[in-house]
Amino acid sequence: MASFSFGAGNARKLATIPLYAAGRILTLLVPRSRDEWVIGCAVGIGDGALALWEVAAADGRTPVWLVASKREAADAATRGIRSVPKRSLRGLWRTARARVVVVTHGFGDVNRYAVSGAFVVQLWHGIPLKRIGIDSPETLRVPGVIAATPAAGAVRMLLRTMYRGAARRIRVLPAASHLVRGRLESAFALPDASVPVTGEPRVDVLSRGTAEDRRVRARAAIGRAVPRVEPSSRFVLYAPTWRDGAIDPAVPTAEEWSRIVEVLRRHDATLLIRSHPLGAGHYAPPLPTDRVHSLGSDLVADVTPLLPGLDALVTDYSSLAFDASLVPLPTLFLAPDVQEYAQRRGFYGTYADVAGHDWALDWTQAMAQLDAVLGSADERARRVERAIALDARVHAFRDGRNAERVYRAILAGTVHDGPREGTG
């Protein structure tokens, strides 16, 4: 079952307006500290939040991580990170007192009711191909019980006002490049000064050290997550994007599963399936096989560091395609619903700008392409060159120091902005 949709999320947002109002009063009354930081991340102890935490800690700061579960608390403790449950009174207080609040997805990464007045850093979690924020009609989807009533228009306007108001609190939103900067400014309605081109901290791991070192570390991590797989196997990751809670339309049929397993066996390869943490899909092959394994967020919170250990990526509209271009990794696109998705969600540019004109419409076509990539050095090289070209378009930096640049941008911003104690 899907765990979230924009309609359901917006319904909860509307229902908790009194809590937002109470939180606003709290942040007006409680003075913020001069230098305390809190950090949160929807996927756990990882992503760009961890990269930034490491840079801040190396500079003598000790940001508090606001965690959502005992598992996250244990992960934080293992890394020597102080943590507090974000939904507790302590989490509310720490957020209300913090000078700097860092998130990767939304204000719910910390205690969402006590963000007003903080210096908010929104790291985001990938270069957008699909439209996000106020650029996407999905973001402002009216809850189902209201959608068919005369109040739908007014509720949509209220949601737009709430999203814009929340976005105005963001003081730093790092961009991977000037191309990406324009998308983020539009999606969050932010000025140039709030969207510096620093590179994304979350992909620093794909640029540090040598390519061979990165591949060795990544394959070791894959082995720990999926220990039943032979270490010599070639790895293919399937990572479909989230469809607002709907089932992935590319879930294979029984016939397609047979073709998938056939290609995997021929090339001694393993398919790792990672459905979106907020989505759902039925990916159990109907035939016994050791060639297909789940690599869900319960096993690996942050999949980005594993990309160098792969031999190919299969996706549809996921920002992982941009991350994979840094490796560079051969990427295949499987998108049976491009027109429908474009109408409902929308793209920045066109889908062909990223996927080319040869994306697969079903698994039969996708497996023919994968068969060629794994079986032909020339075809693999062609796909790698395509990834390199995509990387050149969307990434301004490849030196593993994006988190450092973001950290400096935060320090510069807080010095210029000055503390706003007691002003909310």
CSV table of C-alpha atoms in Angstrom, one decimal:
chain,number,residue,atom,x,y,z
A,1,MET,CA,0.0,0.0,0.0
A,2,ALA,CA,1.2,3.5,-0.7
A,3,SER,CA,2.0,5.6,2.3
A,4,PHE,CA,1.4,9.1,1.0
A,5,SER,CA,-0.2,11.1,-1.7
A,6,PHE,CA,-0.3,14.9,-2.3
A,7,GLY,CA,-4.1,14.9,-1.7
A,8,ALA,CA,-3.8,13.1,1.6
A,9,GLY,CA,-0.8,15.2,2.6
A,10,ASN,CA,-2.7,18.4,1.8
A,11,ALA,CA,-5.6,17.2,3.8
A,12,ARG,CA,-3.4,16.7,6.9
A,13,LYS,CA,-1.8,20.1,6.2
A,14,LEU,CA,-5.2,21.8,6.3
A,15,ALA,CA,-6.3,19.9,9.4
A,16,THR,CA,-3.2,21.0,11.3
A,17,ILE,CA,-3.5,24.7,10.6
A,18,PRO,CA,-4.2,25.4,14.3
A,19,LEU,CA,-0.9,23.6,15.2
A,20,TYR,CA,1.0,25.8,12.7
A,21,ALA,CA,-0.6,28.8,14.3
A,22,ALA,CA,0.4,27.7,17.8
A,23,GLY,CA,4.0,27.0,16.6
A,24,ARG,CA,4.1,30.5,15.1
A,25,ILE,CA,3.2,31.9,18.5
A,26,LEU,CA,5.9,29.8,20.1
A,27,THR,CA,8.6,31.0,17.8
A,28,LEU,CA,7.6,34.6,18.4
A,29,LEU,CA,8.0,34.1,22.1
A,30,VAL,CA,11.1,31.8,22.2
A,31,PRO,CA,14.4,33.5,21.3
A,32,ARG,CA,16.6,31.6,18.9
A,33,SER,CA,20.1,30.9,19.8
A,34,ARG,CA,23.0,32.5,17.9
A,35,ASP,CA,24.7,29.4,16.6
A,36,GLU,CA,22.7,26.2,17.2
A,37,TRP,CA,21.8,24.0,14.3
A,38,VAL,CA,19.3,21.2,13.8
A,39,ILE,CA,19.2,18.8,10.9
A,40,GLY,CA,16.6,16.4,9.6
A,41,CYS,CA,16.2,14.1,6.6
A,42,ALA,CA,13.2,12.2,5.4
A,43,VAL,CA,15.3,9.1,4.5
A,44,GLY,CA,17.2,8.8,7.7
A,45,ILE,CA,20.9,9.5,8.5
A,46,GLY,CA,22.1,10.2,5.0
A,47,ASP,CA,21.7,12.2,1.8
A,48,GLY,CA,23.0,15.7,1.6
A,49,ALA,CA,22.1,16.3,5.3
A,50,LEU,CA,24.9,13.8,6.4
A,51,ALA,CA,27.4,15.3,4.0
A,52,LEU,CA,26.7,18.8,5.4
A,53,TRP,CA,26.7,17.5,9.0
A,54,GLU,CA,30.2,16.1,8.5
A,55,VAL,CA,31.5,19.4,7.2
A,56,ALA,CA,29.9,21.3,10.1
A,57,ALA,CA,31.2,18.8,12.6
A,58,ALA,CA,34.8,19.1,11.2
A,59,ASP,CA,34.5,22.9,11.8
A,60,GLY,CA,33.7,22.4,15.4
A,61,ARG,CA,29.9,22.6,15.2
A,62,THR,CA,27.7,19.9,16.7
A,63,PRO,CA,24.3,20.0,14.9
A,64,VAL,CA,21.5,18.0,16.5
A,65,TRP,CA,19.8,15.5,14.2
A,66,LEU,CA,16.0,15.3,14.6
A,67,VAL,CA,15.1,11.6,14.1
A,68,ALA,CA,11.8,9.9,13.3
A,69,SER,CA,12.5,6.4,14.7
A,70,LYS,CA,14.6,4.3,17.1
A,71,ARG,CA,16.4,3.0,14.1
A,72,GLU,CA,17.5,6.5,13.0
A,73,ALA,CA,18.5,7.3,16.6
A,74,ALA,CA,20.7,4.2,16.6
A,75,ASP,CA,22.2,5.1,13.2
A,76,ALA,CA,23.0,8.5,14.5
A,77,ALA,CA,24.6,7.2,17.7
A,78,THR,CA,26.8,4.9,15.6
A,79,ARG,CA,28.1,7.9,13.8
A,80,GLY,CA,28.5,10.0,17.0
A,81,ILE,CA,25.7,12.3,16.1
A,82,ARG,CA,23.5,13.8,18.8
A,83,SER,CA,19.8,13.2,18.1
A,84,VAL,CA,16.4,14.1,19.5
A,85,PRO,CA,13.0,12.7,18.4
A,86,LYS,CA,11.5,15.3,16.1
A,87,ARG,CA,7.9,14.7,17.2
A,88,SER,CA,8.7,15.1,20.9
A,89,LEU,CA,8.6,18.2,23.1
A,90,ARG,CA,12.4,18.2,22.9
A,91,GLY,CA,12.3,18.1,19.1
A,92,LEU,CA,9.8,21.0,19.1
A,93,TRP,CA,12.0,23.0,21.5
A,94,ARG,CA,15.3,22.3,19.6
A,95,THR,CA,13.7,23.4,16.4
A,96,ALA,CA,12.2,26.5,18.0
A,97,ARG,CA,15.6,27.5,19.4
A,98,ALA,CA,17.8,26.6,16.5
A,99,ARG,CA,19.5,29.4,14.5
A,100,VAL,CA,19.9,27.2,11.4
A,101,VAL,CA,17.4,24.5,10.4
A,102,VAL,CA,18.5,22.1,7.6
A,103,VAL,CA,16.1,19.8,5.7
A,104,THR,CA,16.3,17.7,2.6
A,105,HIS,CA,12.6,17.1,1.7
A,106,GLY,CA,10.3,19.4,3.7
A,107,PHE,CA,9.8,21.0,7.1
A,108,GLY,CA,8.5,17.7,8.3
A,109,ASP,CA,12.1,16.5,8.4
A,110,VAL,CA,12.4,18.5,11.6
A,111,ASN,CA,9.5,19.7,13.8
A,112,ARG,CA,7.4,21.4,11.2
A,113,TYR,CA,5.5,23.6,13.6
A,114,ALA,CA,8.6,25.5,14.9
A,115,VAL,CA,10.5,26.5,11.8
A,116,SER,CA,9.3,30.2,11.5
A,117,GLY,CA,12.2,32.7,12.1
A,118,ALA,CA,15.0,30.2,11.6
A,119,PHE,CA,17.6,30.4,8.8
A,120,VAL,CA,16.2,27.5,6.8
A,121,VAL,CA,18.5,25.5,4.5
A,122,GLN,CA,16.6,23.3,2.0
A,123,LEU,CA,19.1,20.9,0.5
A,124,TRP,CA,16.4,19.1,-1.6
A,125,HIS,CA,17.0,15.5,-2.7
A,126,GLY,CA,17.8,15.5,-6.4
A,127,ILE,CA,17.8,17.4,-9.6
A,128,PRO,CA,14.2,17.8,-10.8
A,129,LEU,CA,13.2,16.3,-14.2
A,130,LYS,CA,9.5,16.2,-13.2
A,131,ARG,CA,8.0,19.5,-12.1
A,132,ILE,CA,8.0,20.1,-8.4
A,133,GLY,CA,6.8,22.6,-5.9
A,134,ILE,CA,4.3,25.2,-7.2
A,135,ASP,CA,5.4,24.4,-10.8
A,136,SER,CA,3.4,21.1,-10.5
A,137,PRO,CA,-0.4,20.8,-10.3
A,138,GLU,CA,0.1,17.7,-8.1
A,139,THR,CA,1.6,19.8,-5.3
A,140,LEU,CA,-1.7,21.7,-5.0
A,141,ARG,CA,-4.0,18.7,-5.3
A,142,VAL,CA,-7.2,19.2,-3.4
A,143,PRO,CA,-8.2,16.4,-1.0
A,144,GLY,CA,-10.7,14.1,-2.6
A,145,VAL,CA,-13.6,14.9,-0.2
A,146,ILE,CA,-13.3,18.6,-1.3
A,147,ALA,CA,-12.3,18.2,-5.0
A,148,ALA,CA,-15.9,17.9,-6.2
A,149,THR,CA,-17.3,20.7,-4.1
A,150,PRO,CA,-17.6,24.4,-4.8
A,151,ALA,CA,-14.9,25.0,-2.1
A,152,ALA,CA,-12.2,23.3,-4.3
A,153,GLY,CA,-11.0,26.5,-5.9
A,154,ALA,CA,-10.8,28.4,-2.6
A,155,VAL,CA,-8.9,25.5,-0.9
A,156,ARG,CA,-6.5,25.3,-3.8
A,157,MET,CA,-5.7,29.0,-3.4
A,158,LEU,CA,-5.2,28.5,0.3
A,159,LEU,CA,-2.8,25.6,-0.3
A,160,ARG,CA,-0.9,27.8,-2.8
A,161,THR,CA,-0.6,30.6,-0.3
A,162,MET,CA,0.6,28.1,2.4
A,163,TYR,CA,3.2,26.6,0.0
A,164,ARG,CA,4.5,30.0,-1.0
A,165,GLY,CA,4.6,31.2,2.6
A,166,ALA,CA,6.6,28.1,3.6
A,167,ALA,CA,9.0,28.6,0.6
A,168,ARG,CA,9.7,32.2,1.6
A,169,ARG,CA,11.3,30.9,4.8
A,170,ILE,CA,14.1,29.2,2.8
A,171,ARG,CA,17.3,31.2,2.9
A,172,VAL,CA,19.6,28.7,1.1
A,173,LEU,CA,18.6,26.1,-1.6
A,174,PRO,CA,21.8,24.9,-3.3
A,175,ALA,CA,21.7,24.2,-7.0
A,176,ALA,CA,23.8,21.8,-9.0
A,177,SER,CA,24.2,24.2,-11.9
A,178,HIS,CA,22.7,27.3,-13.4
A,179,LEU,CA,20.3,25.2,-15.4
A,180,VAL,CA,19.0,23.6,-12.3
A,181,ARG,CA,19.0,26.9,-10.4
A,182,GLY,CA,16.3,28.2,-12.7
A,183,ARG,CA,14.1,25.2,-12.0
A,184,LEU,CA,14.5,25.5,-8.3
A,185,GLU,CA,13.8,29.3,-8.3
A,186,SER,CA,10.7,28.7,-10.2
A,187,ALA,CA,9.5,25.7,-8.1
A,188,PHE,CA,10.0,27.5,-4.8
A,189,ALA,CA,9.4,31.1,-5.9
A,190,LEU,CA,12.8,32.1,-4.6
A,191,PRO,CA,15.2,34.9,-5.6
A,192,ASP,CA,18.6,34.3,-7.1
A,193,ALA,CA,20.3,35.1,-3.8
A,194,SER,CA,18.7,32.2,-2.1
A,195,VAL,CA,19.7,29.6,-4.7
A,196,PRO,CA,23.5,29.6,-5.0
A,197,VAL,CA,25.2,27.4,-7.5
A,198,THR,CA,27.3,25.2,-5.2
A,199,GLY,CA,26.6,21.7,-6.3
A,200,GLU,CA,24.6,19.2,-4.3
A,201,PRO,CA,26.1,17.9,-1.0
A,202,ARG,CA,24.3,14.6,-1.6
A,203,VAL,CA,26.4,13.7,-4.6
A,204,ASP,CA,29.9,14.5,-3.1
A,205,VAL,CA,30.3,10.8,-2.5
A,206,LEU,CA,30.3,10.2,-6.3
A,207,SER,CA,33.3,12.5,-6.8
A,208,ARG,CA,35.6,11.8,-3.9
A,209,GLY,CA,38.6,9.5,-4.4
A,210,THR,CA,39.3,7.4,-7.5
A,211,ALA,CA,36.6,5.7,-9.6
A,212,GLU,CA,38.0,2.3,-8.6
A,213,ASP,CA,37.9,3.2,-4.9
A,214,ARG,CA,34.3,4.3,-5.3
A,215,ARG,CA,33.3,1.1,-7.1
A,216,VAL,CA,35.0,-1.1,-4.5
A,217,ARG,CA,33.2,0.7,-1.6
A,218,ALA,CA,29.9,0.7,-3.4
A,219,ARG,CA,30.0,-3.1,-4.2
A,220,ALA,CA,30.9,-3.8,-0.6
A,221,ALA,CA,27.9,-1.9,0.5
A,222,ILE,CA,25.7,-3.7,-2.0
A,223,GLY,CA,27.1,-7.0,-0.6
A,224,ARG,CA,26.2,-6.0,2.9
A,225,ALA,CA,22.6,-5.1,1.9
A,226,VAL,CA,22.1,-8.2,-0.3
A,227,PRO,CA,24.4,-10.8,1.1
A,228,ARG,CA,22.9,-13.7,-0.8
A,229,VAL,CA,24.2,-12.4,-4.1
A,230,GLU,CA,27.5,-13.6,-5.6
A,231,PRO,CA,30.1,-10.9,-5.2
A,232,SER,CA,31.1,-11.4,-8.9
A,233,SER,CA,27.6,-10.7,-10.2
A,234,ARG,CA,26.9,-7.6,-12.3
A,235,PHE,CA,24.3,-5.4,-10.8
A,236,VAL,CA,21.4,-3.6,-12.4
A,237,LEU,CA,19.3,-1.2,-10.4
A,238,TYR,CA,15.6,-0.6,-11.2
A,239,ALA,CA,14.5,2.6,-9.5
A,240,PRO,CA,11.1,3.9,-10.7
A,241,THR,CA,9.9,7.3,-9.4
A,242,TRP,CA,7.0,8.0,-7.1
A,243,ARG,CA,3.6,8.4,-8.7
A,244,ASP,CA,1.7,10.1,-5.9
A,245,GLY,CA,0.9,6.8,-4.3
A,246,ALA,CA,-0.2,5.0,-7.4
A,247,ILE,CA,1.2,1.6,-8.4
A,248,ASP,CA,4.1,1.6,-10.9
A,249,PRO,CA,2.5,0.9,-14.3
A,250,ALA,CA,5.7,-0.9,-15.4
A,251,VAL,CA,5.4,-3.8,-12.9
A,252,PRO,CA,6.3,-6.8,-15.1
A,253,THR,CA,3.9,-9.4,-16.3
A,254,ALA,CA,4.6,-13.0,-15.9
A,255,GLU,CA,5.9,-13.2,-19.5
A,256,GLU,CA,8.1,-10.2,-18.9
A,257,TRP,CA,9.5,-11.7,-15.7
A,258,SER,CA,10.7,-14.7,-17.7
A,259,ARG,CA,12.4,-12.4,-20.2
A,260,ILE,CA,14.0,-10.4,-17.4
A,261,VAL,CA,15.4,-13.5,-15.7
A,262,GLU,CA,16.6,-14.9,-19.0
A,263,VAL,CA,18.7,-11.8,-19.8
A,264,LEU,CA,20.1,-11.6,-16.2
A,265,ARG,CA,21.2,-15.3,-16.3
A,266,ARG,CA,22.9,-14.8,-19.7
A,267,HIS,CA,25.0,-12.0,-18.4
A,268,ASP,CA,25.5,-13.3,-14.8
A,269,ALA,CA,23.6,-10.2,-13.6
A,270,THR,CA,21.3,-9.4,-10.6
A,271,LEU,CA,18.4,-7.0,-10.7
A,272,LEU,CA,18.1,-4.9,-7.6
A,273,ILE,CA,14.6,-3.3,-7.3
A,274,ARG,CA,14.1,-0.1,-5.4
A,275,SER,CA,10.6,1.2,-5.5
A,276,HIS,CA,10.2,4.7,-4.2
A,277,PRO,CA,10.0,4.9,-0.4
A,278,LEU,CA,6.6,6.7,-0.8
A,279,GLY,CA,5.3,4.5,-3.5
A,280,ALA,CA,4.3,0.8,-3.9
A,281,GLY,CA,4.7,-1.9,-6.4
A,282,HIS,CA,4.4,-5.7,-6.7
A,283,TYR,CA,7.8,-6.9,-7.8
A,284,ALA,CA,7.8,-10.5,-6.7
A,285,PRO,CA,8.7,-12.7,-9.7
A,286,PRO,CA,6.2,-15.5,-10.3
A,287,LEU,CA,9.1,-18.0,-10.8
A,288,PRO,CA,11.8,-19.1,-8.4
A,289,THR,CA,15.0,-17.1,-9.1
A,290,ASP,CA,18.1,-15.8,-7.3
A,291,ARG,CA,18.5,-13.1,-9.9
A,292,VAL,CA,16.1,-10.5,-8.5
A,293,HIS,CA,16.3,-8.9,-5.1
A,294,SER,CA,14.7,-6.0,-3.3
A,295,LEU,CA,16.9,-3.0,-2.3
A,296,GLY,CA,14.3,-1.0,-0.5
A,297,SER,CA,14.8,1.9,1.9
A,298,ASP,CA,14.5,-0.6,4.8
A,299,LEU,CA,17.9,-2.1,3.6
A,300,VAL,CA,19.6,1.0,2.3
A,301,ALA,CA,18.4,4.5,3.3
A,302,ASP,CA,20.5,6.3,0.8
A,303,VAL,CA,21.1,4.6,-2.5
A,304,THR,CA,23.3,7.3,-4.1
A,305,PRO,CA,26.6,6.0,-2.7
A,306,LEU,CA,25.9,2.6,-4.3
A,307,LEU,CA,25.7,3.8,-7.8
A,308,PRO,CA,29.4,3.3,-8.6
A,309,GLY,CA,28.9,-0.4,-7.9
A,310,LEU,CA,26.3,-0.8,-10.5
A,311,ASP,CA,26.7,-1.9,-14.1
A,312,ALA,CA,23.4,-0.3,-15.4
A,313,LEU,CA,20.5,1.8,-14.1
A,314,VAL,CA,16.9,1.4,-15.3
A,315,THR,CA,14.5,4.2,-14.3
A,316,ASP,CA,11.7,6.3,-15.6
A,317,TYR,CA,11.6,9.9,-14.3
A,318,SER,CA,13.8,9.6,-11.2
A,319,SER,CA,16.5,12.1,-10.5
A,320,LEU,CA,18.8,9.2,-10.0
A,321,ALA,CA,19.5,9.5,-13.7
A,322,PHE,CA,21.3,12.8,-13.1
A,323,ASP,CA,23.2,11.2,-10.2
A,324,ALA,CA,24.2,8.3,-12.3
A,325,SER,CA,25.6,10.6,-14.9
A,326,LEU,CA,28.4,11.6,-12.5
A,327,VAL,CA,29.6,8.0,-12.3
A,328,PRO,CA,29.1,7.8,-15.4
A,329,LEU,CA,26.7,4.9,-15.5
A,330,PRO,CA,24.8,3.5,-18.5
A,331,THR,CA,21.1,4.4,-17.9
A,332,LEU,CA,18.1,2.9,-19.6
A,333,PHE,CA,14.7,4.6,-19.5
A,334,LEU,CA,11.5,2.5,-19.1
A,335,ALA,CA,8.5,4.8,-19.3
A,336,PRO,CA,5.2,3.3,-20.5
A,337,ASP,CA,3.1,6.4,-19.4
A,338,VAL,CA,5.1,9.4,-20.7
A,339,GLN,CA,2.2,11.3,-22.1
A,340,GLU,CA,-0.1,10.7,-19.1
A,341,TYR,CA,2.7,11.6,-16.7
A,342,ALA,CA,3.6,14.8,-18.6
A,343,GLN,CA,0.0,15.9,-18.5
A,344,ARG,CA,-0.5,15.1,-14.8
A,345,ARG,CA,2.9,16.1,-13.4
A,346,GLY,CA,4.9,17.8,-16.2
A,347,PHE,CA,8.6,18.0,-17.0
A,348,TYR,CA,11.2,20.7,-17.1
A,349,GLY,CA,12.1,20.7,-20.8
A,350,THR,CA,11.1,17.5,-22.5
A,351,TYR,CA,11.5,13.9,-21.5
A,352,ALA,CA,13.7,13.3,-24.6
A,353,ASP,CA,16.1,15.9,-23.3
A,354,VAL,CA,17.2,13.4,-20.7
A,355,ALA,CA,16.1,10.0,-22.0
A,356,GLY,CA,16.8,10.5,-25.7
A,357,HIS,CA,14.2,9.3,-28.2
A,358,ASP,CA,14.7,5.6,-27.6
A,359,TRP,CA,13.1,5.0,-24.2
A,360,ALA,CA,11.5,1.6,-23.7
A,361,LEU,CA,7.7,1.3,-23.4
A,362,ASP,CA,7.7,-2.1,-21.7
A,363,TRP,CA,10.1,-4.6,-20.2
A,364,THR,CA,10.5,-6.5,-23.4
A,365,GLN,CA,12.0,-3.4,-25.0
A,366,ALA,CA,14.0,-2.6,-21.9
A,367,MET,CA,15.5,-6.1,-21.7
A,368,ALA,CA,16.5,-5.9,-25.4
A,369,GLN,CA,18.4,-2.7,-24.5
A,370,LEU,CA,19.9,-4.2,-21.4
A,371,ASP,CA,21.0,-7.2,-23.3
A,372,ALA,CA,22.9,-5.0,-25.6
A,373,VAL,CA,24.4,-2.9,-22.9
A,374,LEU,CA,25.7,-5.9,-20.9
A,375,GLY,CA,26.7,-7.8,-24.1
A,376,SER,CA,28.3,-5.1,-26.2
A,377,ALA,CA,31.2,-2.9,-25.3
A,378,ASP,CA,30.3,-0.5,-28.0
A,379,GLU,CA,26.7,-0.1,-26.8
A,380,ARG,CA,27.9,0.3,-23.2
A,381,ALA,CA,30.3,3.0,-24.4
A,382,ARG,CA,27.5,4.8,-26.2
A,383,ARG,CA,25.3,4.8,-23.1
A,384,VAL,CA,28.3,6.1,-21.0
A,385,GLU,CA,28.9,8.9,-23.5
A,386,ARG,CA,25.2,9.9,-23.2
A,387,ALA,CA,25.6,10.0,-19.4
A,388,ILE,CA,28.7,12.1,-19.7
A,389,ALA,CA,26.9,14.6,-21.9
A,390,LEU,CA,24.0,14.8,-19.4
A,391,ASP,CA,26.5,15.3,-16.5
A,392,ALA,CA,28.0,18.2,-18.4
A,393,ARG,CA,24.6,19.9,-18.7
A,394,VAL,CA,23.4,19.6,-15.1
A,395,HIS,CA,26.5,19.5,-12.8
A,396,ALA,CA,28.8,22.6,-12.4
A,397,PHE,CA,31.1,20.8,-9.9
A,398,ARG,CA,32.7,17.4,-9.7
A,399,ASP,CA,35.3,17.9,-7.0
A,400,GLY,CA,33.5,16.3,-4.0
A,401,ARG,CA,33.4,19.7,-2.2
A,402,ASN,CA,29.8,20.7,-2.7
A,403,ALA,CA,29.0,20.4,1.0
A,404,GLU,CA,31.8,22.8,1.8
A,405,ARG,CA,30.5,25.4,-0.5
A,406,VAL,CA,27.0,25.1,0.9
A,407,TYR,CA,28.4,25.3,4.4
A,408,ARG,CA,30.2,28.6,3.5
A,409,ALA,CA,27.0,29.9,1.9
A,410,ILE,CA,25.2,29.3,5.2
A,411,LEU,CA,27.9,31.0,7.3
A,412,ALA,CA,27.9,34.0,5.0
A,413,GLY,CA,24.1,34.2,5.0
A,414,THR,CA,23.8,34.0,8.8
A,415,VAL,CA,26.4,36.6,9.3
A,416,HIS,CA,24.8,38.9,6.8
A,417,ASP,CA,21.3,38.2,8.2
A,418,GLY,CA,22.2,38.4,11.8
A,419,PRO,CA,20.4,36.7,14.6
A,420,ARG,CA,16.7,37.3,14.8
A,421,GLU,CA,16.1,36.4,18.4
A,422,GLY,CA,12.6,36.5,19.6
A,423,THR,CA,11.3,37.8,16.3
A,424,GLY,CA,10.0,34.4,15.0
